[in-house]
Every structure is written in C-alpha cells, then in structure tokens.
Tab-separated table of C-alpha atoms and ligand atoms in Angstrom:
chain	number	residue	atom	x	y	z
M	1	MET	CA	-42.808	53.170	35.806
M	2	SER	CA	-42.005	51.595	32.515
M	3	GLY	CA	-38.638	52.000	30.932
M	4	GLY	CA	-37.728	49.812	27.989
M	5	PRO	CA	-36.091	46.458	28.613
M	6	THR	CA	-32.692	46.803	30.200
M	7	ALA	CA	-29.624	44.609	30.283
M	8	GLU	CA	-30.087	44.011	33.995
M	9	VAL	CA	-32.275	40.920	33.930
M	10	TYR	CA	-32.330	38.261	36.634
M	11	ARG	CA	-33.979	34.908	36.101
M	12	VAL	CA	-34.996	32.191	38.543
M	13	ASP	CA	-36.323	28.840	37.331
M	14	TRP	CA	-37.992	26.429	39.664
M	15	MET	CA	-36.604	23.215	38.252
M	16	PRO	CA	-39.495	20.918	37.310
M	17	GLY	CA	-39.701	17.742	39.333
M	18	THR	CA	-37.533	19.171	42.117
M	19	ASP	CA	-37.769	21.690	44.940
M	20	LEU	CA	-34.728	23.495	43.618
M	21	LEU	CA	-34.469	27.005	42.276
M	22	HIS	CA	-31.917	27.760	39.581
M	23	GLY	CA	-30.909	31.388	39.307
M	24	VAL	CA	-29.032	33.216	36.576
M	25	CYS	CA	-27.661	36.708	37.157
M	26	HIS	CA	-27.377	39.238	34.336
M	27	CYS	CA	-23.621	38.597	34.499
M	28	GLY	CA	-24.137	34.940	33.691
M	29	ALA	CA	-23.321	33.586	37.172
M	30	GLU	CA	-25.570	30.742	38.297
M	31	HIS	CA	-26.801	29.622	41.675
M	32	VAL	CA	-28.937	26.739	42.944
M	33	THR	CA	-30.819	26.807	46.245
M	34	GLU	CA	-34.053	25.632	47.870
M	35	ASP	CA	-34.748	29.013	49.440
M	36	PRO	CA	-36.081	31.973	47.446
M	37	VAL	CA	-34.983	34.466	50.112
M	38	GLU	CA	-31.439	33.163	49.908
M	39	MET	CA	-31.689	33.233	46.103
M	40	TRP	CA	-32.490	36.949	45.966
M	41	GLN	CA	-29.790	37.688	48.547
M	42	TRP	CA	-27.257	35.953	46.319
M	43	MET	CA	-28.634	37.695	43.229
M	44	LEU	CA	-28.439	41.153	44.771
M	45	ALA	CA	-24.959	40.608	46.104
M	46	HIS	CA	-23.714	40.827	42.512
M	47	PRO	CA	-20.818	40.961	41.799
M	48	VAL	CA	-19.897	39.468	45.190
M	49	GLY	CA	-19.754	35.708	44.861
M	50	HIS	CA	-20.633	35.782	41.189
M	51	ALA	CA	-17.257	34.809	39.742
M	52	SER	CA	-18.008	32.254	37.044
A	1	MET	CA	-44.288	45.865	53.834
A	2	PRO	CA	-42.787	48.271	51.329
A	3	ALA	CA	-43.301	52.005	51.853
A	4	PHE	CA	-45.143	54.064	49.229
A	5	ALA	CA	-43.178	54.800	46.082
A	6	ARG	CA	-43.497	58.445	45.131
A	7	ASN	CA	-42.530	59.974	41.793
A	8	GLN	CA	-44.615	57.368	40.030
A	9	TRP	CA	-47.823	57.222	38.018
A	10	TYR	CA	-50.856	55.607	39.635
A	11	VAL	CA	-54.299	54.721	38.382
A	12	ALA	CA	-56.749	56.987	40.190
A	13	ALA	CA	-59.955	56.003	38.403
A	14	TYR	CA	-61.486	54.644	35.240
A	15	GLY	CA	-62.129	57.373	32.706
A	16	HIS	CA	-65.861	56.721	32.933
A	17	GLU	CA	-65.833	57.476	36.671
A	18	VAL	CA	-64.696	61.045	36.103
A	19	GLY	CA	-67.282	63.420	34.731
A	20	ARG	CA	-69.169	66.502	35.783
A	21	GLU	CA	-69.659	65.172	39.299
A	22	LEU	CA	-66.699	65.702	41.611
A	23	LEU	CA	-64.879	62.510	42.534
A	24	GLY	CA	-62.725	62.348	45.665
A	25	ARG	CA	-59.986	59.731	45.975
A	26	ARG	CA	-57.016	59.435	48.298
A	27	ILE	CA	-53.836	58.336	46.517
A	28	LEU	CA	-50.668	57.597	48.542
A	29	GLY	CA	-52.267	59.468	51.394
A	30	GLU	CA	-53.021	62.560	49.283
A	31	PRO	CA	-56.698	63.504	48.963
A	32	ILE	CA	-57.454	64.519	45.384
A	33	ALA	CA	-60.604	65.892	43.737
A	34	PHE	CA	-61.195	64.899	40.111
A	35	TYR	CA	-63.521	66.305	37.482
A	36	ARG	CA	-63.783	66.665	33.740
A	37	THR	CA	-63.842	69.988	31.922
A	38	GLU	CA	-66.877	71.083	29.961
A	39	ASP	CA	-65.050	72.091	26.798
A	40	ASP	CA	-64.537	69.767	23.834
A	41	ALA	CA	-61.247	68.516	25.225
A	42	ALA	CA	-63.164	67.131	28.230
A	43	GLU	CA	-59.924	66.924	30.141
A	44	VAL	CA	-59.537	65.409	33.556
A	45	VAL	CA	-58.532	67.894	36.260
A	46	ALA	CA	-56.971	66.708	39.524
A	47	LEU	CA	-56.724	69.208	42.391
A	48	ALA	CA	-55.583	68.774	45.975
A	49	ASP	CA	-58.790	68.045	47.842
A	50	GLY	CA	-58.532	70.581	50.653
A	51	CYS	CA	-59.743	74.153	50.436
A	52	VAL	CA	-57.079	76.740	51.397
A	53	HIS	CA	-59.648	78.516	53.558
A	54	ARG	CA	-60.702	76.012	56.237
A	55	ARG	CA	-59.579	72.771	54.581
A	56	TYR	CA	-63.054	71.614	53.596
A	57	PRO	CA	-62.769	68.844	50.963
A	58	LEU	CA	-63.223	70.418	47.554
A	59	SER	CA	-64.752	67.168	46.315
A	60	GLN	CA	-67.772	68.081	48.475
A	61	GLY	CA	-68.252	71.279	46.488
A	62	ARG	CA	-69.711	71.852	43.034
A	63	LEU	CA	-68.658	72.801	39.553
A	64	ASP	CA	-69.443	76.125	37.954
A	65	GLY	CA	-68.357	75.633	34.377
A	66	ASP	CA	-64.762	74.502	34.657
A	67	GLN	CA	-64.309	76.133	38.036
A	68	LEU	CA	-64.669	74.389	41.339
A	69	VAL	CA	-66.648	76.134	44.071
A	70	CYS	CA	-65.918	75.074	47.636
A	71	GLY	CA	-69.064	73.770	49.270
A	72	TYR	CA	-68.389	75.519	52.579
A	73	HIS	CA	-67.819	79.261	51.952
A	74	GLY	CA	-67.488	79.478	48.204
A	75	PHE	CA	-63.765	79.916	47.510
A	76	THR	CA	-63.593	79.253	43.776
A	77	TYR	CA	-60.697	77.628	41.924
A	78	ASP	CA	-59.812	77.351	38.271
A	79	ARG	CA	-58.520	74.150	36.699
A	80	THR	CA	-54.917	75.009	37.538
A	81	GLY	CA	-55.832	75.236	41.223
A	82	ALA	CA	-55.570	79.026	41.416
A	83	CYS	CA	-58.218	80.630	43.571
A	84	VAL	CA	-60.090	83.144	41.395
A	85	TYR	CA	-62.844	84.252	43.750
A	86	VAL	CA	-63.443	84.585	47.478
A	87	PRO	CA	-66.750	85.754	48.924
A	88	GLY	CA	-67.362	89.336	49.985
A	89	GLN	CA	-64.144	90.951	48.821
A	90	LYS	CA	-62.345	91.876	45.632
A	91	ARG	CA	-58.820	90.933	46.662
A	92	VAL	CA	-57.996	87.250	46.351
A	93	PRO	CA	-54.977	86.471	48.543
A	94	ARG	CA	-52.010	85.707	46.326
A	95	THR	CA	-51.196	82.492	48.155
A	96	ALA	CA	-54.683	81.146	47.597
A	97	ARG	CA	-54.073	78.094	45.431
A	98	VAL	CA	-54.277	74.344	45.701
A	99	SER	CA	-51.857	72.090	43.869
A	100	SER	CA	-52.902	70.452	40.672
A	101	TYR	CA	-51.656	67.020	39.710
A	102	PRO	CA	-50.346	65.849	36.342
A	103	VAL	CA	-52.965	63.573	34.791
A	104	VAL	CA	-52.969	61.335	31.731
A	105	GLU	CA	-55.941	59.454	30.402
A	106	GLN	CA	-54.834	56.290	28.690
A	107	ASP	CA	-56.146	52.768	28.064
A	108	SER	CA	-59.422	53.570	29.887
A	109	PHE	CA	-57.568	54.631	33.043
A	110	VAL	CA	-56.979	58.031	34.599
A	111	TRP	CA	-53.332	58.066	35.682
A	112	VAL	CA	-52.149	60.600	38.208
A	113	TRP	CA	-48.558	61.486	39.060
A	114	ILE	CA	-47.747	61.473	42.750
A	115	GLY	CA	-44.526	63.273	43.531
A	116	ASP	CA	-42.541	66.102	42.028
A	117	PRO	CA	-44.576	67.359	39.028
A	118	ALA	CA	-41.377	68.384	37.235
A	119	LEU	CA	-40.457	64.705	36.921
A	120	ALA	CA	-43.757	63.523	35.453
A	121	ASP	CA	-43.118	61.922	32.063
A	122	PRO	CA	-46.237	60.444	30.425
A	123	ALA	CA	-44.034	58.239	28.231
A	124	THR	CA	-43.166	56.121	31.270
A	125	ILE	CA	-46.775	55.074	31.934
A	126	PRO	CA	-47.064	51.346	31.254
A	127	ARG	CA	-49.675	50.368	28.674
A	128	ALA	CA	-52.755	48.189	28.915
A	129	ARG	CA	-53.852	48.668	25.308
A	130	HIS	CA	-56.373	45.836	25.316
A	131	LEU	CA	-58.600	47.903	27.636
A	132	ALA	CA	-59.263	50.406	24.874
A	133	ASP	CA	-58.892	48.096	21.860
A	134	PRO	CA	-62.097	47.221	19.950
A	135	GLY	CA	-60.688	43.742	19.353
A	136	TRP	CA	-61.151	42.983	23.033
A	137	THR	CA	-64.245	43.013	25.226
A	138	SER	CA	-63.693	44.015	28.828
A	139	VAL	CA	-65.514	43.922	32.127
A	140	SER	CA	-64.077	45.876	35.024
A	141	GLY	CA	-64.570	47.188	38.512
A	142	MET	CA	-62.810	48.554	41.568
A	143	GLU	CA	-62.864	47.394	45.161
A	144	PRO	CA	-61.218	49.232	48.043
A	145	ILE	CA	-59.430	46.848	50.414
A	146	ASP	CA	-58.468	47.617	54.007
A	147	CYS	CA	-54.988	46.227	53.685
A	148	ASP	CA	-51.507	47.403	52.950
A	149	TYR	CA	-50.965	47.544	49.192
A	150	GLY	CA	-48.075	45.109	49.648
A	151	LEU	CA	-50.539	42.374	50.574
A	152	LEU	CA	-52.339	42.817	47.255
A	153	VAL	CA	-49.028	42.702	45.381
A	154	ASP	CA	-48.152	39.469	47.217
A	155	ASN	CA	-51.557	38.043	46.383
A	156	LEU	CA	-51.334	38.777	42.669
A	157	LEU	CA	-47.721	37.710	42.205
A	158	ASP	CA	-48.400	34.255	43.623
A	159	LEU	CA	-51.287	32.639	41.794
A	160	SER	CA	-50.862	29.321	43.602
A	161	HIS	CA	-53.514	30.764	45.932
A	162	GLU	CA	-56.062	30.203	43.153
A	163	THR	CA	-56.074	26.520	44.042
A	164	TYR	CA	-57.115	27.175	47.637
A	165	LEU	CA	-58.818	30.553	47.877
A	166	HIS	CA	-60.523	30.319	44.468
A	167	GLY	CA	-60.974	26.532	44.196
A	168	GLY	CA	-64.062	25.771	42.086
A	169	TYR	CA	-63.850	29.212	40.439
A	170	ILE	CA	-60.494	29.797	38.766
A	171	GLY	CA	-58.302	27.420	40.748
A	172	THR	CA	-57.530	23.792	40.035
A	173	PRO	CA	-54.867	21.575	41.651
A	174	GLU	CA	-52.448	22.092	38.758
A	175	VAL	CA	-51.961	25.795	39.499
A	176	ALA	CA	-50.334	25.223	42.879
A	177	GLU	CA	-48.449	22.162	41.604
A	178	THR	CA	-46.818	23.680	38.545
A	179	PRO	CA	-43.365	25.261	38.924
A	180	ILE	CA	-42.930	28.914	38.000
A	181	THR	CA	-40.286	30.912	36.211
A	182	THR	CA	-39.466	34.352	37.555
A	183	GLU	CA	-37.690	37.099	35.679
A	184	VAL	CA	-36.841	40.564	36.926
A	185	ASP	CA	-35.932	43.424	34.641
A	186	GLU	CA	-34.359	45.672	37.212
A	187	GLY	CA	-33.988	48.811	35.109
A	188	ALA	CA	-37.508	48.646	33.691
A	189	GLY	CA	-38.993	47.748	37.078
A	190	ILE	CA	-40.813	44.713	35.682
A	191	VAL	CA	-41.330	41.328	37.327
A	192	ARG	CA	-42.449	38.437	35.129
A	193	VAL	CA	-43.807	35.218	36.576
A	194	SER	CA	-44.823	32.406	34.263
A	195	ARG	CA	-46.625	29.188	34.933
A	196	HIS	CA	-47.334	26.953	31.962
A	197	MET	CA	-49.630	24.026	32.644
A	198	ASP	CA	-49.590	21.480	29.807
A	199	ASP	CA	-52.491	19.374	30.984
A	200	ALA	CA	-54.828	20.849	33.557
A	201	ALA	CA	-58.447	20.696	34.608
A	202	CYS	CA	-60.544	23.521	33.173
A	203	PRO	CA	-61.990	25.697	35.954
A	204	PRO	CA	-65.598	26.968	35.592
A	205	PHE	CA	-64.334	30.481	34.761
A	206	TYR	CA	-62.916	29.222	31.461
A	207	ALA	CA	-65.213	26.238	30.850
A	208	ARG	CA	-68.286	28.449	30.869
A	209	SER	CA	-66.804	31.386	28.988
A	210	THR	CA	-65.013	29.416	26.242
A	211	GLY	CA	-67.205	26.322	26.006
A	212	ILE	CA	-64.158	24.045	26.200
A	213	GLU	CA	-65.034	20.645	27.617
A	214	GLY	CA	-62.264	18.518	29.011
A	215	ARG	CA	-58.702	19.273	29.943
A	216	ILE	CA	-56.737	22.282	28.867
A	217	THR	CA	-53.325	23.702	28.252
A	218	ARG	CA	-53.259	26.756	30.526
A	219	TRP	CA	-50.613	29.436	30.490
A	220	GLN	CA	-50.350	32.249	33.002
A	221	ASP	CA	-47.813	34.927	32.192
A	222	ILE	CA	-47.677	37.738	34.703
A	223	GLU	CA	-46.072	41.044	33.854
A	224	TYR	CA	-45.972	43.376	36.838
A	225	HIS	CA	-44.929	46.933	36.082
A	226	ALA	CA	-44.095	48.169	39.550
A	227	PRO	CA	-45.639	49.838	41.349
A	228	CYS	CA	-49.138	50.026	39.874
A	229	LEU	CA	-49.915	47.976	36.784
A	230	TYR	CA	-50.319	44.208	36.820
A	231	LEU	CA	-51.050	42.271	33.647
A	232	LEU	CA	-51.846	38.586	33.547
A	233	HIS	CA	-51.731	37.208	30.028
A	234	SER	CA	-53.838	34.076	30.150
A	235	ARG	CA	-53.945	31.510	27.353
A	236	VAL	CA	-56.311	28.587	27.445
A	237	ALA	CA	-56.714	25.895	24.763
A	238	PRO	CA	-57.697	22.232	24.551
A	239	VAL	CA	-54.796	20.051	25.709
A	240	GLY	CA	-51.960	19.961	23.214
A	241	VAL	CA	-53.162	22.901	21.120
A	242	LEU	CA	-50.188	25.245	20.780
A	243	PRO	CA	-49.549	28.507	18.950
A	244	HIS	CA	-48.530	28.100	15.307
A	245	PRO	CA	-44.831	28.341	14.429
A	246	ASP	CA	-45.467	31.768	12.851
A	247	GLY	CA	-46.691	33.045	16.216
A	248	THR	CA	-50.393	33.178	15.400
A	249	ASP	CA	-52.654	31.408	17.841
A	250	PRO	CA	-56.131	31.095	16.349
A	251	ASP	CA	-57.245	28.028	18.300
A	252	ALA	CA	-56.637	29.382	21.781
A	253	PHE	CA	-58.705	31.655	24.015
A	254	HIS	CA	-56.834	34.684	25.258
A	255	THR	CA	-57.799	36.622	28.343
A	256	GLU	CA	-55.994	39.682	29.618
A	257	ILE	CA	-56.489	40.130	33.326
A	258	THR	CA	-55.524	43.622	34.407
A	259	TYR	CA	-55.100	45.013	37.880
A	260	ALA	CA	-54.087	48.463	38.987
A	261	ILE	CA	-52.812	48.442	42.538
A	262	THR	CA	-53.084	51.946	43.921
A	263	PRO	CA	-52.135	52.598	47.534
A	264	SER	CA	-54.714	54.886	49.074
A	265	ALA	CA	-53.333	55.342	52.571
A	266	PRO	CA	-51.421	53.137	54.988
A	267	GLY	CA	-53.558	50.012	55.350
A	268	HIS	CA	-55.817	50.892	52.405
A	269	VAL	CA	-55.543	50.081	48.715
A	270	TYR	CA	-57.684	50.497	45.605
A	271	ASP	CA	-57.990	47.253	43.679
A	272	PHE	CA	-58.887	48.075	40.066
A	273	TRP	CA	-59.633	44.899	38.109
A	274	ALA	CA	-60.545	44.097	34.532
A	275	VAL	CA	-60.989	40.984	32.432
A	276	SER	CA	-60.625	41.362	28.659
A	277	ARG	CA	-61.205	38.586	26.130
A	278	ASP	CA	-60.576	38.088	22.443
A	279	PHE	CA	-63.368	35.522	22.015
A	280	ALA	CA	-67.172	35.695	22.088
A	281	GLN	CA	-66.701	39.466	22.011
A	282	ASP	CA	-70.331	40.255	21.299
A	283	ASP	CA	-71.861	37.574	23.476
A	284	ALA	CA	-73.716	39.459	26.203
A	285	GLU	CA	-74.189	36.296	28.218
A	286	VAL	CA	-70.445	35.665	28.367
A	287	THR	CA	-69.920	39.301	29.333
A	288	ALA	CA	-72.450	39.059	32.157
A	289	PHE	CA	-71.033	35.749	33.319
A	290	LEU	CA	-67.441	37.024	33.401
A	291	ARG	CA	-68.461	40.208	35.180
A	292	ASP	CA	-70.354	38.372	37.941
A	293	PHE	CA	-67.969	35.499	38.245
A	294	ASN	CA	-64.857	37.632	38.349
A	295	HIS	CA	-66.442	39.990	40.830
A	296	THR	CA	-67.025	36.974	43.068
A	297	VAL	CA	-63.390	35.936	42.670
A	298	VAL	CA	-62.156	39.450	43.413
A	299	MET	CA	-64.333	39.568	46.537
A	300	GLN	CA	-62.785	36.297	47.729
A	301	ASP	CA	-59.422	38.083	47.634
A	302	VAL	CA	-60.845	41.241	49.195
A	303	ASP	CA	-62.339	39.297	52.104
A	304	ALA	CA	-59.156	37.289	52.606
A	305	LEU	CA	-56.911	40.355	52.542
A	306	ASN	CA	-59.154	42.254	54.970
A	307	VAL	CA	-58.929	39.286	57.324
A	308	LEU	CA	-55.184	38.934	56.815
A	309	GLN	CA	-54.512	42.602	57.541
A	310	ARG	CA	-56.524	42.458	60.760
A	311	ALA	CA	-54.602	39.349	61.803
A	312	LEU	CA	-51.267	41.009	61.052
A	313	ASP	CA	-52.282	44.118	62.961
A	314	ALA	CA	-52.982	41.953	65.996
A	315	GLU	CA	-49.542	40.325	65.875
A	316	PRO	CA	-46.646	41.579	67.907
A	317	SER	CA	-44.332	43.554	65.634
A	318	GLY	CA	-41.462	41.771	63.988
A	319	TYR	CA	-43.452	38.672	63.071
A	320	GLN	CA	-41.679	36.165	60.913
A	321	GLU	CA	-42.763	34.875	57.557
A	322	LEU	CA	-41.659	31.729	55.838
A	323	SER	CA	-41.142	31.904	52.087
A	324	ILE	CA	-41.051	28.950	49.715
A	325	ASN	CA	-40.626	28.520	45.966
A	326	ILE	CA	-44.079	29.896	45.092
A	327	ASP	CA	-42.996	33.220	46.638
A	328	THR	CA	-40.064	33.848	44.307
A	329	GLY	CA	-41.999	36.415	42.245
A	330	GLY	CA	-43.608	38.119	45.211
A	331	LEU	CA	-40.243	38.542	46.912
A	332	ALA	CA	-38.814	40.068	43.749
A	333	ALA	CA	-41.721	42.507	43.574
A	334	ARG	CA	-41.315	43.593	47.193
A	335	ARG	CA	-37.637	44.227	46.594
A	336	ILE	CA	-38.327	46.427	43.573
A	337	LEU	CA	-41.021	48.330	45.476
A	338	THR	CA	-38.616	48.953	48.327
A	339	ARG	CA	-36.073	50.330	45.858
A	340	LEU	CA	-38.662	52.547	44.128
A	341	ALA	CA	-39.836	53.840	47.517
A	342	GLU	CA	-36.252	54.734	48.439
A	343	GLU	CA	-35.666	56.478	45.118
A	344	GLY	CA	-38.937	58.374	45.432
A	345	ALA	CA	-38.043	59.578	48.920
A	346	LYS	CA	-34.763	61.152	47.824
A	347	PRO	CA	-34.733	64.865	47.201
A	348	VAL	CA	-34.264	65.513	43.518
A	349	GLU	CA	-32.046	68.214	42.080
A	350	HIS	CA	-33.762	70.345	39.510
A	351	VAL	CA	-31.930	71.523	36.465
A	352	SER	CA	-33.358	74.915	35.675
J	1	LIG	S1	-63.453	75.924	53.636
J	1	LIG	FE1	-63.611	76.299	51.524
J	1	LIG	S2	-64.444	78.234	51.416
J	1	LIG	FE2	-64.262	77.912	53.568
J	2	LIG	FE1	-56.935	35.845	43.974
J	3	LIG	ZN1	-23.894	38.674	38.820
C-alpha cells in the first residue's frame, strides 16, 4: 500500500541524552513519556487529551 | 501478532525466478502457481495452485505453450485460469476454472494482489526503483523463515539488534546507543525510523566494501511501506563528511537495503532481501563480498527468528512483552498492520 503523503503524520523523538520520548500529534499536541506503549496510546486517543 | 492484511500487494518472487518452469509459492495462505508466457510480452501468470479436478497442485504440472497442464490427469488451463481441455471428453464443465491473480512486475519484483481483484490498483504498489536502476548494483536473495511475519517486521524496524545479533558484521555499539526518531504517516501506511550516528565505528560490512578506514558518520533511515516493502536508506561517510548544501552527496557511500516481507502462512514468512550500492558498481569482488556477507547476516536473523518462534510457541498463551524506547517504530508498524488487517477483512461494496 502506498498512498501519497497525508496530513495525518505522527512523530516521536527519543530525546538525546535522556530516556524520554517526545511525541507530536498531527494536531500539534505534544506529549512526553518514558514508555512507547503509553506514547502510542496517547497518540491514538486523538483528539481525546490533545487540547493544546 | 498482527493478522494477515488482505487487499494488498505482496512480493511473490523476483522476476528472474519466474520463467518457463512452474513456480509454486504460498502467499497469505493461498497456494499460487506462477509462470511466464511464451509470447513477446513474456507476462507473468499467477493461478490458484489447486486443480479443480482432484486438487493436485498445478505447480507440479507442465506448460504446453501458454497453457498449464495438470500433472495428475491432464486438465488444461489457459492463462486466465479457464479450463480448456479435460481428458476423454469434449464437454468441459462450465465451472471448471481456477482463479487468476492480478500481477505486476516492477523494480525486479513480481507483485501479486491478495484479496478482491476488483480493488487491485497497480499505482499503489510502493517503489524500489534502485533495484532496476543501472546506477545501482544489487545483490539479492530470499530465505523462508518459520516465524510469524510480525517477528520479521519487529526485527527490521528495530536495528538496535545489529549491535548484538550482528556484532562484528554490521553492528557496532553506537547503533544500540543512538536515539531514534519515529514518524508515522497514517494515511500512506508508512513508518519511518531514523538513526543518525555522527561518530561511529565502521563495521566490516562497510569497511570492506567502501575501503573507509577509521570512524564514520552513519545514517540509517528506514521507510516501511506496510505491509510488504521495507527500505533502509543507508549513508556512510568518513566522520564529519556531510551532504552538500545543494543536496548532492558525492563523498558518501549510499546503500539501499531492501526487504520484502511476504507472509506465506501462519508461522511462515518469505524474507526477500537485497543490497544495492552506488559505489564500486563494477567491482566484482565487492559484489561477491556483499552477497556472501549479507547472506551471512540474513541467516543470523533467520536462525534467531526460527528460535524465537519456537520459544514463543512453547509459552503459555497471553505472554507479556516489555517494550522500551528502541521499540517505538516496531510498535507503530504493528499498529498499522493491525489496522490494515481489519480493513482487509471487511466486506467491500462493489459499485457496478
Ligand atoms: S487433479 Fe488435476 S487433472 Fe486430476
Ligand atoms: Fe538483523
Ligand atoms: Zn492530536
């Protein structure tokens, strides 16, 4: 499957020098956690809990 | 592990594997017989690999021109799968036909559509242009693995395993130590995982193929087009050597590492692998080295995944995993695969 790029892009940066993950939803909301499972749960819950 | 995602294109073979000998492969549990037509178009034909008569695999039969003759009692099929001859009688039962699969040959691969043929759109097949581009030299192979395809996806999305499973080959300490960036394009079904090492040891794989001595800047940019195509854009250069501001990058060595991850059946996957380079293109020694060396690396994964699957099978169901930062990309991939599997399982309404 290969559509073109879409507007629905999620990004997670592992912040250098730390154990922290920094996530940015396509809506612009941000989230920091140490747990990738929790990160994707937060991401997918969009828009719940994404008020910025 | 994610279920199989239907209504998707999968790599069934390399183009060079399909010729005038019948090739049988099982894709997403469906046995398929492949062959190439005799005419100038030399097109790949993919037919369901079970004779309508007594279910004998058609891939065990033979070709008569562009028709396939069942090796058991001679039912004969044309390239569309219609039965055109049965032995001993003139009337061919009207229902005598096997399904044919949509096929596209592209970038050295034979892609087959598994699902509703009415939905097959060749434009959605992801590209691996370097595999058919004269500017790149490629070595390739395929290994079947006795594991769930999800284990191979996990393996490829988290390259920190290079440090441990492939230490002394492609892994160095910096791979596991360097943080990754993960990006998911939900609509396009693409997961990107990047790991940029500014100052890393040069593993033998690159030292011997590029001739670089000393430490390197090593970039790994994964682009996984779920469910089947995995591209690893690898850039290696002496420490501190970066692409030019205009985007050209003449002082680096570029390697495209391609995988096609094709589920064969539950607990079985085809691991298609290729290594393409834009340097020393005509150097036969480098080609031989990369072929042997990468085959060794692939077999390290194959052995590990066979062992892992057996261990998982022996566990009581509902075992727990523990994910850490290195798994961010793999988790994203699993999630997309689960979604694609759900979408592929839904009945589709046809507009006629
Ligand atoms: S099983 Fe194929 S002809 Fe009998
Ligand atoms: Fe590996
Ligand atoms: Zn959001």
